[in-house]
Short mmCIF file of C-alpha atoms and ligand atoms in Angstrom, two decimals:
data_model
loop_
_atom_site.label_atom_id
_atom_site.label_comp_id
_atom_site.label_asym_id
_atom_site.label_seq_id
_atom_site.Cartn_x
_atom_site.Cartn_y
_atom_site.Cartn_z
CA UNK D 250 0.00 0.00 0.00
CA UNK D 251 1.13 3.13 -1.01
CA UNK D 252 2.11 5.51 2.39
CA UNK D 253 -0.30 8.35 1.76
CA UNK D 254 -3.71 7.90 -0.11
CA UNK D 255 -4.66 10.60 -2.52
CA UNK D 256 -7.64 12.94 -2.74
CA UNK D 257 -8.75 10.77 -6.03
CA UNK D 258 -9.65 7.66 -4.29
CA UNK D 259 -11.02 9.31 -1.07
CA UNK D 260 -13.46 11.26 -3.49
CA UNK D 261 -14.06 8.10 -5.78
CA UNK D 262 -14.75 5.36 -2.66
CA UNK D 263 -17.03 7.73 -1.17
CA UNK D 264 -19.04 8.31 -4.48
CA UNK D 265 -19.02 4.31 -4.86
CA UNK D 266 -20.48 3.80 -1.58
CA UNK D 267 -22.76 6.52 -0.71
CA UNK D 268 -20.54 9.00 1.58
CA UNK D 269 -20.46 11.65 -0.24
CA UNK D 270 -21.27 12.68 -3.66
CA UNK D 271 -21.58 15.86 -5.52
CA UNK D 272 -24.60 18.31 -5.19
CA UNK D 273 -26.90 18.21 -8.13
CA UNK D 274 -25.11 16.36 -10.15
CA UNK D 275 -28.05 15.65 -12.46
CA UNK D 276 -27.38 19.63 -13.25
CA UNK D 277 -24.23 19.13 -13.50
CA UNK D 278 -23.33 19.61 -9.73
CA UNK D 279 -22.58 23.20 -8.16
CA UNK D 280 -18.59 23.81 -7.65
CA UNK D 281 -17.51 22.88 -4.48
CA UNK D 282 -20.84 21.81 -3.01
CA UNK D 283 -21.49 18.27 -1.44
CA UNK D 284 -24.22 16.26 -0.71
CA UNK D 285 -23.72 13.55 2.11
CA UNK D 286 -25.38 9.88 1.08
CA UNK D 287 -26.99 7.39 3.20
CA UNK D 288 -23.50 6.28 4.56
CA UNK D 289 -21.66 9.78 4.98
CA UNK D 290 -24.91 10.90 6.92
CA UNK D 291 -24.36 8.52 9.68
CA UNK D 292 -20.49 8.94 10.12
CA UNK D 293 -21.20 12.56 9.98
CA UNK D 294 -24.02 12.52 12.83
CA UNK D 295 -21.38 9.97 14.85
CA UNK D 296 -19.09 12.56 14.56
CA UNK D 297 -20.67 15.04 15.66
CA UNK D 298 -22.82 12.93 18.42
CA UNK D 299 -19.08 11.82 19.76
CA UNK D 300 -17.81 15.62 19.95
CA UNK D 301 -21.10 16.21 21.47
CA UNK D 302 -21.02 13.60 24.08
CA UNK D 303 -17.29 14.60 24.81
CA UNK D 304 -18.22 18.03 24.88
CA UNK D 305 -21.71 19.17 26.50
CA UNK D 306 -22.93 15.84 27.83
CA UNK D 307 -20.19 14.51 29.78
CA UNK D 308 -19.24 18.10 31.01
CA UNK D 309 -20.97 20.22 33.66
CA UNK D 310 -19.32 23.35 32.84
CA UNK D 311 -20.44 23.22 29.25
CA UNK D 312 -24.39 23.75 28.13
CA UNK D 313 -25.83 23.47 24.62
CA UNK D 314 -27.55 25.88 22.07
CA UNK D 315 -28.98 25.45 18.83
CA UNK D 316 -29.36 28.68 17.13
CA UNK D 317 -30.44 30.64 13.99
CA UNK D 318 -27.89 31.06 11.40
CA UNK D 319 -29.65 34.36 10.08
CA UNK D 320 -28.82 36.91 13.35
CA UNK D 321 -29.55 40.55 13.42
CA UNK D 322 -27.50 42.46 10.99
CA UNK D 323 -25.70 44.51 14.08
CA UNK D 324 -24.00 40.83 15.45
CA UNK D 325 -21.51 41.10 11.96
CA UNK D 326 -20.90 44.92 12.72
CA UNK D 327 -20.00 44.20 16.35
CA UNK D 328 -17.71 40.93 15.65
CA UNK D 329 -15.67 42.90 12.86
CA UNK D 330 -16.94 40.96 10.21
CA UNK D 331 -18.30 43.56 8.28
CA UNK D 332 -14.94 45.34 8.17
CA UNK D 333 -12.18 42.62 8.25
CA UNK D 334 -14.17 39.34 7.16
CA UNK D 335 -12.42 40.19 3.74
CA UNK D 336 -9.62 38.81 1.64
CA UNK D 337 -7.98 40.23 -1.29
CA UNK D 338 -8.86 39.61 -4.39
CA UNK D 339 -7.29 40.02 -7.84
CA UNK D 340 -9.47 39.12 -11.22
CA UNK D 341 -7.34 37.50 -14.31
CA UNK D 342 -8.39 40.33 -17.37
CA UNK D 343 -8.35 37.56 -19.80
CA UNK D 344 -10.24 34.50 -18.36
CA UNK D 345 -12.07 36.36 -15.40
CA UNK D 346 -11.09 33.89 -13.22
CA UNK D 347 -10.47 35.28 -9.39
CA UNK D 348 -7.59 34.34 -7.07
CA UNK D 349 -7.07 35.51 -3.65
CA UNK D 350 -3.48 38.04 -3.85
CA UNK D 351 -1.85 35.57 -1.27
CA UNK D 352 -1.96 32.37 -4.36
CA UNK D 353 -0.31 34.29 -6.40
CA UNK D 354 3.23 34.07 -7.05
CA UNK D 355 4.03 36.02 -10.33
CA UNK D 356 2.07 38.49 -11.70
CA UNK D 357 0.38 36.17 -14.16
CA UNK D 358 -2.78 34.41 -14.13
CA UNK D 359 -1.77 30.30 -12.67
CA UNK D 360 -4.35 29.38 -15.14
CA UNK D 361 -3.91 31.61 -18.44
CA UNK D 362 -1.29 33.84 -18.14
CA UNK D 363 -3.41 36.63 -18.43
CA UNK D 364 -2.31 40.24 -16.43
CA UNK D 365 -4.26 40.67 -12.93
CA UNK D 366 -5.68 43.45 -11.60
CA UNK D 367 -5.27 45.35 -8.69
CA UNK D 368 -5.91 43.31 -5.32
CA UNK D 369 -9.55 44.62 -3.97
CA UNK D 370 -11.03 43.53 -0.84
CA UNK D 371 -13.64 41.03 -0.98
CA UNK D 372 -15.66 39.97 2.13
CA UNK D 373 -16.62 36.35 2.31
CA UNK D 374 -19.95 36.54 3.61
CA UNK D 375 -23.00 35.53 2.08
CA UNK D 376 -25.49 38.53 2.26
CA UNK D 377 -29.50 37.86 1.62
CA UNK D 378 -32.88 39.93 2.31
CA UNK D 379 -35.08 39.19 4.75
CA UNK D 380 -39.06 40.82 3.73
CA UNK D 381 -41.21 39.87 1.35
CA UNK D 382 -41.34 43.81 -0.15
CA UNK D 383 -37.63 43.84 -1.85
CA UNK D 384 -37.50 47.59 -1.18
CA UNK D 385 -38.07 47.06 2.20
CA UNK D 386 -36.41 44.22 2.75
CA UNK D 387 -32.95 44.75 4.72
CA UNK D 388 -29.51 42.99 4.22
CA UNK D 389 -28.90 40.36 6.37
CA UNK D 390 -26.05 37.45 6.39
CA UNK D 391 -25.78 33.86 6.61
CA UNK D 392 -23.38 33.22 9.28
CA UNK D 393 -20.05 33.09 8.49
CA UNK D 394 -19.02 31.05 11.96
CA UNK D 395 -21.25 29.36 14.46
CA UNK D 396 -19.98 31.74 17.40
CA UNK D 397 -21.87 34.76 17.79
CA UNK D 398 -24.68 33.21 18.75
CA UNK D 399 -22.95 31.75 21.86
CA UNK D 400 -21.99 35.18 22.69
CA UNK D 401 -25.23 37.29 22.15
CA UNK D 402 -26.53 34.60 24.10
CA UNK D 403 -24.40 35.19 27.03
CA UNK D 404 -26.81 36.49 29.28
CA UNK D 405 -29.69 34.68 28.37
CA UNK D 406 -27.56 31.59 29.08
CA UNK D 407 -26.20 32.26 32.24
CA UNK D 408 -29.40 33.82 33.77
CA UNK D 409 -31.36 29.96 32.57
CA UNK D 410 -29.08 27.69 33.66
CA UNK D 411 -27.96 29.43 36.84
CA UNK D 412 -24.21 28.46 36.39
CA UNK D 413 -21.12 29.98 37.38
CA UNK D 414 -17.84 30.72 35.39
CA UNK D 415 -15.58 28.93 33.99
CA UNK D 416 -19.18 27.97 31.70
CA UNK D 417 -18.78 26.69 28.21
CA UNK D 418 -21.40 27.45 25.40
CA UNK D 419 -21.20 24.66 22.67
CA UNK D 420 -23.36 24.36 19.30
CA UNK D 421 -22.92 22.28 16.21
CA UNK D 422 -24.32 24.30 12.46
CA UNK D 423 -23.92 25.36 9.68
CA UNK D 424 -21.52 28.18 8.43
CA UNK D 425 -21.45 29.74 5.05
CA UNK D 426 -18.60 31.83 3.29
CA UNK D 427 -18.25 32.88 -0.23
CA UNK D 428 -14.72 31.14 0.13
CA UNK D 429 -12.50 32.87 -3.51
CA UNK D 430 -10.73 29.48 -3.57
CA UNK D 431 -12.89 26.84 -2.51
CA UNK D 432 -11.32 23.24 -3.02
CA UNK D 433 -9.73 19.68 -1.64
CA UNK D 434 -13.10 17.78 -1.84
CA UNK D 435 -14.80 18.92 1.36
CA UNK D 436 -12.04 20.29 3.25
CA UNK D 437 -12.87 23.88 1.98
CA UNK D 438 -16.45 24.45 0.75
CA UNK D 439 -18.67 27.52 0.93
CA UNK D 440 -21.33 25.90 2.69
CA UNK D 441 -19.56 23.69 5.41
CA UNK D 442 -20.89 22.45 9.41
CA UNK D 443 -18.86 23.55 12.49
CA UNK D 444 -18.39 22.24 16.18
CA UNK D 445 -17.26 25.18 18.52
CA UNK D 446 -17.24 26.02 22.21
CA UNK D 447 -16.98 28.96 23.53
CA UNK D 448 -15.82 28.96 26.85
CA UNK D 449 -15.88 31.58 29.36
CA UNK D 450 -13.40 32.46 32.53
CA UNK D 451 -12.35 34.79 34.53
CA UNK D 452 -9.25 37.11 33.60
CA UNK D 453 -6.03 35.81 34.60
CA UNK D 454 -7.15 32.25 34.45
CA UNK D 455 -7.21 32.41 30.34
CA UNK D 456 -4.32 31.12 30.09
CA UNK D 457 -4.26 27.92 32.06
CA UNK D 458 -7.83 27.06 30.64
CA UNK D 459 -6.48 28.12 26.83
CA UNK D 460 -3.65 24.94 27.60
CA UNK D 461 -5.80 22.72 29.09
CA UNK D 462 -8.59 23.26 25.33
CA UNK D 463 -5.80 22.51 23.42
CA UNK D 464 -4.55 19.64 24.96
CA UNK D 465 -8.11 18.04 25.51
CA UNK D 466 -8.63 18.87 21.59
CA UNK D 467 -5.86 17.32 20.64
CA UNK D 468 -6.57 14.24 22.57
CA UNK D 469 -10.25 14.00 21.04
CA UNK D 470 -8.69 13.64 17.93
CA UNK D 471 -6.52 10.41 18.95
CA UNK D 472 -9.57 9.32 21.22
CA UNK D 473 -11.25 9.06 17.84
CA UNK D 474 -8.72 6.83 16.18
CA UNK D 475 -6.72 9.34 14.15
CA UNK D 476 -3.01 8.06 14.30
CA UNK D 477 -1.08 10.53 16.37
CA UNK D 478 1.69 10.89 13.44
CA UNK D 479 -1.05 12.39 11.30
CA UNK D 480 -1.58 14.77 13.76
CA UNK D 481 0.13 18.03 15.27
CA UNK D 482 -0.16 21.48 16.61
CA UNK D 483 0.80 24.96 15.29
CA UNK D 484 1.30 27.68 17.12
CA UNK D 485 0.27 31.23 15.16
CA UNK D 486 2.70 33.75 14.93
CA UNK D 487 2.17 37.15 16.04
CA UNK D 488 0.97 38.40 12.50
CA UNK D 489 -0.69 35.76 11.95
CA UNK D 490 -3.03 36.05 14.94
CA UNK D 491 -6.68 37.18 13.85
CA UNK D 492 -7.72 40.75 15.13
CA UNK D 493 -9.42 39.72 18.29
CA UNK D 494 -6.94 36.59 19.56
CA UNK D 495 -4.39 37.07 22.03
CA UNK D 496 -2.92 33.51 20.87
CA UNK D 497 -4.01 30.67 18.76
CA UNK D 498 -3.12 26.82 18.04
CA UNK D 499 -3.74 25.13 14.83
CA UNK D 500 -4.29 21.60 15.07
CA UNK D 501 -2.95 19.66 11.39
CA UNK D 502 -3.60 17.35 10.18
CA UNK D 503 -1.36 15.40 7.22
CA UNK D 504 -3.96 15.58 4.60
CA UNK D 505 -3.21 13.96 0.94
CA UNK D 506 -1.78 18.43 0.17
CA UNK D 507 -0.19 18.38 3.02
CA UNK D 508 -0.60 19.61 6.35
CA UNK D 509 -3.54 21.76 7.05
CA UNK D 510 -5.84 22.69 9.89
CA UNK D 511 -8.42 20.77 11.15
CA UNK D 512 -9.27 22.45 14.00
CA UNK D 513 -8.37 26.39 15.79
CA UNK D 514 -8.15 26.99 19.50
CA UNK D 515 -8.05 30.56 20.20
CA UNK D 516 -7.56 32.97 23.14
CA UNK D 517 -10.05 35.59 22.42
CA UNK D 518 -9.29 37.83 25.25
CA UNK D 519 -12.24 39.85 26.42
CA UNK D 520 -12.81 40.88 22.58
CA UNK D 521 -16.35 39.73 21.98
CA UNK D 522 -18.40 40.80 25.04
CA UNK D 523 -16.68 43.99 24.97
CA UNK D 524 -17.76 44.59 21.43
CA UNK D 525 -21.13 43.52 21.73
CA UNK D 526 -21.59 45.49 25.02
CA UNK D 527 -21.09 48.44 23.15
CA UNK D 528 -23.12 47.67 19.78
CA UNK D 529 -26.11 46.38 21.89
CA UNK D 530 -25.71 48.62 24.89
CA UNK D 531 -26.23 45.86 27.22
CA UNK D 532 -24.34 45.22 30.40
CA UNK D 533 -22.19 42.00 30.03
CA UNK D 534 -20.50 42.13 32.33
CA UNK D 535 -20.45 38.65 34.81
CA UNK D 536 -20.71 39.29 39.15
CA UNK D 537 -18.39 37.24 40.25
CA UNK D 538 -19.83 36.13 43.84
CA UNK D 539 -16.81 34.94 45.20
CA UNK D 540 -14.63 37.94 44.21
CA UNK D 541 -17.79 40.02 44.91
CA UNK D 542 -16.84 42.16 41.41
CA UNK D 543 -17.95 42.57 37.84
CA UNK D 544 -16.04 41.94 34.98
CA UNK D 545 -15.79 41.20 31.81
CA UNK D 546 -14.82 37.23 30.65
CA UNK D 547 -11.85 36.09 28.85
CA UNK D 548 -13.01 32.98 26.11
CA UNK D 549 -11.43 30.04 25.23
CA UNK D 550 -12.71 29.27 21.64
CA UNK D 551 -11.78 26.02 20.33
CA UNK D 552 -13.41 26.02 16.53
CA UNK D 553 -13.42 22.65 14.58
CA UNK D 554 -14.86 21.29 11.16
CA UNK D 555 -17.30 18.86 11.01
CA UNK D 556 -16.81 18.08 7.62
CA UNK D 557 -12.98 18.63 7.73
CA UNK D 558 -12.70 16.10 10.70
CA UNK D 559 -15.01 13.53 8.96
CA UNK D 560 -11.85 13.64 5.88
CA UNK D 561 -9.45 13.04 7.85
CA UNK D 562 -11.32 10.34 10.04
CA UNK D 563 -11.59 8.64 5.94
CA UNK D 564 -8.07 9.62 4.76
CA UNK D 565 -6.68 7.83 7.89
CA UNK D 566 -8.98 5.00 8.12
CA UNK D 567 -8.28 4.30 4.41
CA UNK D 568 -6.08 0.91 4.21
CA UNK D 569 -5.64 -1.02 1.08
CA UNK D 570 -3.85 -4.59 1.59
CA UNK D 571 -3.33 -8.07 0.45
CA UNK D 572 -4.93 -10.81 2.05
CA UNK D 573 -3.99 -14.38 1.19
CA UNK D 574 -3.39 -13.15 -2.34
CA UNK D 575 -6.25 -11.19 -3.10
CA UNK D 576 -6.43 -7.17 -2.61
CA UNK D 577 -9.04 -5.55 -0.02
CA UNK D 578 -9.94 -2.37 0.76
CA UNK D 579 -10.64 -1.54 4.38
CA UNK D 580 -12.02 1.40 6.35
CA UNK D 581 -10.52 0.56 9.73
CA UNK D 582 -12.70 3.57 11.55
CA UNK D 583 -13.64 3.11 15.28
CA UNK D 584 -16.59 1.11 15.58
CA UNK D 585 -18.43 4.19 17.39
CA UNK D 586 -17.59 5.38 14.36
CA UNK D 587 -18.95 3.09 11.48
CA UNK D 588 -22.03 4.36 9.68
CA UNK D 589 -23.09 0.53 9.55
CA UNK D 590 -22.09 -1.19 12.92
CA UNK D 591 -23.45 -4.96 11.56
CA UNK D 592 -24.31 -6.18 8.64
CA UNK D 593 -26.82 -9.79 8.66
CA UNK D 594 -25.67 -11.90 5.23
CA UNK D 595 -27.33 -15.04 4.18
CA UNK D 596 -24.58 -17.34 2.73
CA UNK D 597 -26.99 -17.09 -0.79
CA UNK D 598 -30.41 -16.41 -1.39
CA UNK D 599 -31.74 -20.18 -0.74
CA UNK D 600 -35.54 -19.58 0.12
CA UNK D 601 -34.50 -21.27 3.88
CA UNK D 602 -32.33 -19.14 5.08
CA UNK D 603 -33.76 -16.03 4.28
CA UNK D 604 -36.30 -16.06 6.78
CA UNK D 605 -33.55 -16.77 9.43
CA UNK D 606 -31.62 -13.92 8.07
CA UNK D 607 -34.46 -11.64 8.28
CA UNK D 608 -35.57 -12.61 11.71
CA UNK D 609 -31.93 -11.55 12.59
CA UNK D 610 -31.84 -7.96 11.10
CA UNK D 611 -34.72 -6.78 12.50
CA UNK D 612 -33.60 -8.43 15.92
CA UNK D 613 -30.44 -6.10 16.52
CA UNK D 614 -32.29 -3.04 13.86
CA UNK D 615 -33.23 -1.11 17.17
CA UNK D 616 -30.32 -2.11 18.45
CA UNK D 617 -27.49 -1.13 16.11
CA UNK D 618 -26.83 0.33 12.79
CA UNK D 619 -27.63 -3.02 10.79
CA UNK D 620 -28.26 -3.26 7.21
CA UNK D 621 -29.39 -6.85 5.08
CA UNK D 622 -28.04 -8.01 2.00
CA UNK D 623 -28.10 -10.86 0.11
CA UNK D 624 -27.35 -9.78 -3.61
CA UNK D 625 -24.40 -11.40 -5.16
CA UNK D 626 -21.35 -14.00 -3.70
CA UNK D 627 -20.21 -13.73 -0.14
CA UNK D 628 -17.25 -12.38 -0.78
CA UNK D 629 -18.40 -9.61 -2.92
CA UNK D 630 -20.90 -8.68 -0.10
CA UNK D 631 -17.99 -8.64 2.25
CA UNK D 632 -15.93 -6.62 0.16
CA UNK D 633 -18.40 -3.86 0.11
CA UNK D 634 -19.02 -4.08 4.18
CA UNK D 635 -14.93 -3.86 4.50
CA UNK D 636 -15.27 -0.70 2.10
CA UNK D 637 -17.69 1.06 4.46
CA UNK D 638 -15.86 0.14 7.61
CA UNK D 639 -18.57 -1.99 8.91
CA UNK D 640 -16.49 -3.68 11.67
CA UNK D 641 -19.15 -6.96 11.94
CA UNK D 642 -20.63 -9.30 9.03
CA UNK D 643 -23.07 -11.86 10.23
CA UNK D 644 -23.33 -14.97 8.36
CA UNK D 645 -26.26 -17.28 8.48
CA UNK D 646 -25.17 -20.48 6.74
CA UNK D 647 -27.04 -24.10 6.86
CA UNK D 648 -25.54 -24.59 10.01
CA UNK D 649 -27.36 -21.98 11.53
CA UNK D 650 -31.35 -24.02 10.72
CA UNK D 651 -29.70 -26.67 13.08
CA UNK D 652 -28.38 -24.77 15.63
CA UNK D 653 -29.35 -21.63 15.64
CA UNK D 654 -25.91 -19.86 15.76
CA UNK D 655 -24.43 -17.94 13.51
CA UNK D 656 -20.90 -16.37 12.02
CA UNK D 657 -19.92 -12.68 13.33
CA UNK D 658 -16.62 -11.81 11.15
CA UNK D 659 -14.49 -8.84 12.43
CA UNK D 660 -13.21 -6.46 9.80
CA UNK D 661 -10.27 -6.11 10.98
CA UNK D 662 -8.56 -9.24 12.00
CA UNK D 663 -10.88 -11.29 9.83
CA UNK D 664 -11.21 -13.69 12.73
CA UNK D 665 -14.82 -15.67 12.87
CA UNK D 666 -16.41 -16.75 15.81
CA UNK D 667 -20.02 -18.69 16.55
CA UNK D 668 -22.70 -17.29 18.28
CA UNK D 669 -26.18 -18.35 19.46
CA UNK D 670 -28.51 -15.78 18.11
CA UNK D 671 -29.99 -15.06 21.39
CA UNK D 672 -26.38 -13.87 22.45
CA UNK D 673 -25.67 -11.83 19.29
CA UNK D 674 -26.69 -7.93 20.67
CA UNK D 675 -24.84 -8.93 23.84
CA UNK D 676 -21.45 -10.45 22.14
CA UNK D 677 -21.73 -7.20 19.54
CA UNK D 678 -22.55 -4.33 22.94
CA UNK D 679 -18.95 -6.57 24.39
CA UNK D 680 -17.30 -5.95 20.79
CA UNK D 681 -18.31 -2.42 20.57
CA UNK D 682 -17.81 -0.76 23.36
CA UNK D 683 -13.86 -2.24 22.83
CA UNK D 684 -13.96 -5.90 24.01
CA UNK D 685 -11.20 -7.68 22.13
CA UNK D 686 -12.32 -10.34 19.49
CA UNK D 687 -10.26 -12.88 21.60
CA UNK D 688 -12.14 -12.50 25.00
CA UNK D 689 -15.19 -14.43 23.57
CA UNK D 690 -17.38 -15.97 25.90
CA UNK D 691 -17.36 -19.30 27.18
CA UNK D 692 -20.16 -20.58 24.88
CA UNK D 693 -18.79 -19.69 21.68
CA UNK D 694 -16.00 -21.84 19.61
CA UNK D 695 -14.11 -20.55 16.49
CA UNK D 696 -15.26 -22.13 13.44
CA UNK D 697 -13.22 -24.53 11.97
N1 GAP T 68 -15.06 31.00 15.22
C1 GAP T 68 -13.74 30.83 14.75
C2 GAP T 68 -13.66 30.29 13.40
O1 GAP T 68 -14.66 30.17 12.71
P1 GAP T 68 -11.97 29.40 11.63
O2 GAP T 68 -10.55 28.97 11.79
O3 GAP T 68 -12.28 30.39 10.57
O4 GAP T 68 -12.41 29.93 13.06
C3 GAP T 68 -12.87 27.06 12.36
O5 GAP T 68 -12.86 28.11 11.42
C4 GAP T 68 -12.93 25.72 11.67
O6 GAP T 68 -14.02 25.67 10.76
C5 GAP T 68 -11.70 25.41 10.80
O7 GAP T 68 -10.64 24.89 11.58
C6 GAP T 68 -12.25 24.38 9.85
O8 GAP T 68 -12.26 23.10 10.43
C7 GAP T 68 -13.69 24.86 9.65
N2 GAP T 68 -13.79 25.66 8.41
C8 GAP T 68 -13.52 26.98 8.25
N3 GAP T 68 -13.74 27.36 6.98
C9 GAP T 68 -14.14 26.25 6.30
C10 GAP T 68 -14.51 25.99 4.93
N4 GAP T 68 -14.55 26.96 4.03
N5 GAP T 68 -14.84 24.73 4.60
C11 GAP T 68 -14.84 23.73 5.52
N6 GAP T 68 -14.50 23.92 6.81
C12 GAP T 68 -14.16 25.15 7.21
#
């Protein structure tokens, strides 16, 4: 197996098997826009349950939100995003094709060689009209990041769920940017889903809890199965540092053009709730009880990708190999992981097994992820469960009308073992939740 797999068979196995394929592609697709299939839904939504879960629910310093992506107008004047959300922008004079100035290494057009204009600032985000009299109707934007909400919502947080600082604010969404140079499959799209927490302490202690983000972002990343090598952090330099960050980490990770973030923890300072203090003319400020003052909070903002993470979780669980002479291509991803956790397989489509079969998959359907088939030779059907990651295949052979056990095969170590059908959502809880292949129970045997 080659070291590194390239974008070109990350994009092609996930149009093959229903991760992710392009959007309208009966139009002829729109650049740069995805659509996520039956599988790519459900590793998406375990992604996302898993940061989630890791995040909010297993936290009590960290509450939810869920909020609109169209805000009032004032949120985008207040943040700096009507001023500084911009890039610049130079337009080819021959082909009309735009760049952003920082691509550019000669003077030339990359693509025709044609002369460039001036740079001119262009801001990325998406403006619309809300009002059904166009006249009338006033500018608004699609969000550009996830995060103002969780601080215009400040107060209305803190005053429902009666909590005290350090308090996180955490929401999963969508984000929108008219990105110049949108590209890399779905690592940079215009339309794209973000995970961020915004986490708020008291001055002074901003920098102990901005250490502690990275670190436990960092280790989410390997908790998820990504191999450490692929992964590593970047510190920003001083000019690199966005207008309202006192410091920032990148965390990389090795994608097939190299390393590139996946995820950004920043030190925001006191920035935001300064700025929207004085654009809303609200107090927002916090009492601290304890110190028996007001003051402003510092925020820890660590900012990842949904759709970004859910590449690299692919790119790394990507394994082509050779087994006992015949190739196989395997998506080792965590189980928690899988968007198929089991899949039932009746050795063929003889009329007495199928019933057996079918009395299986909709025994462990409320269970587990679990899809049926029975279309074509075993080892095609296997092929396709390996290419999906599905880390169990259950076999129901003749064997299994006598004795009412059947064949769980483990993706990745290929081993088989038999188990009574009564025992199979217990043995596959055991397997899932990280119960090695090996400790089988006493009542099951390896098949010959
Ligand atoms: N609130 C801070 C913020 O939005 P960012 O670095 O601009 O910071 C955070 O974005 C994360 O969102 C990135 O690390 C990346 O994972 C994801 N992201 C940003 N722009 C994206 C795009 N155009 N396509 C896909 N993901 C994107």
């Amino acid at each position: 197996m080659p070291d590194r797999v390239n974008m070109e068979k990350i994009v092609s196995l996930c149009k093959r098997r229903g991760f992710i394929f392009p959007s309208s592609e009966i139009y002829g697709g729109l650049a740069s826009c995805w659509d996520y299939g039956p599988m790519g839904v459900e590793l998406k939504r375990n992604v996302k349950n898993a940061w989630w879960k890791a995040t909010v629910q297993e936290r009590d310093d960290v509450v939810g939100i869920d909020a609109s992506i169209m805000m009032h107008p004032e949120v985008w004047r207040a943040s700096g995003h009507v001023d500084s959300f911009t890039d610049p922008l130079v337009e080819c004079t021959s082909c009309h094709l735009r760049w952003r100035a920082s691509e550019i290494s000669n003077e030339r057009c990359p693509t025709c060689g044609g002369e460039l204009t001036e740079p001119r600032m262009f801001n990325l985000m998406f403006k619309t009209a809300i009002g059904p009299v166009e006249e009338e109707a006033s500018t608004i934007y699609l969000r550009p990041e996830t995060a103002q909400a969780m601080f215009a919502d400040f107060e209305n947080v803190l005053s429902t769920s009666r909590k005290k600082l350090p308090l996180g604010i955490a929401q999963i969404g969508k984000s929108f940017r008219n990105e110049i140079t949108p590209g890399n499959f779905i690592f940079r799209t215009r339309e794209f889903e973000q995970m961020e927490l915004e986490y708020f302490v008291k001055p002074g202690t901003d920098e102990h809890w901005f250490d502690y983000w990275v670190k436990e972002r960092f280790n989410w990343y390997i908790n998820l199965g990504i191999r450490k090598e692929n992964l590593r952090l970047r510190q920003h330099g001083k000019e690199e540092l966005a207008h309202y960050a006192k410091d920032c980490y990148d965390i990389e990770y090795l994608f097939p053009m190299g390393w590139s973030e996946l995820e950004g923890i920043a030190n925001r300072g006191n920035y935001d709730l300064t700025q929207h203090a004085k654009y809303s003319g609200r107090d927002l400020s916090y009492y601290d009880n304890e110190e028996k003052k007001r003051y402003i909070p510092y925020i820890i903002e660590p900012s990842g990708g949904v759709d970004r993470s859910v590449l690299a979780l692919l790119i790394d669980a990507y394994h082509e190999e050779v087994v006992e002479g015949e190739a196989r291509l395997v998506l080792r991803l965590q189980p928690s992981l899988a968007p198929m956790k089991a899949a039932i397989l009746p050795l063929s489509k003889n009329e007495k097994l199928i019933p057996l079969a079918k009395k299986v998959y909709a025994q462990l359907c409320p269970s587990f992820m679990t899809c049926y088939d029975d279309s074509q030779s075993i080892g095609r059907r296997y092929r396709r469960q390996d290419e999906i990651g599905t880390p169990f295949c259950i076999t129901i052979d003749f064997q299994s009308l006598e004795d009412n056990q059947v064949t769980i095969r483990e993706r990745d170590n290929l081993a088989q073992i038999r188990v009574p059908v009564e025992k199979l959502e217990e043995t596959l809880q055991a397997k899932l939740s990280g119960e090695p292949f090996e400790a089988t129970p006493l009542w099951a045997t390896r098949q010959k």
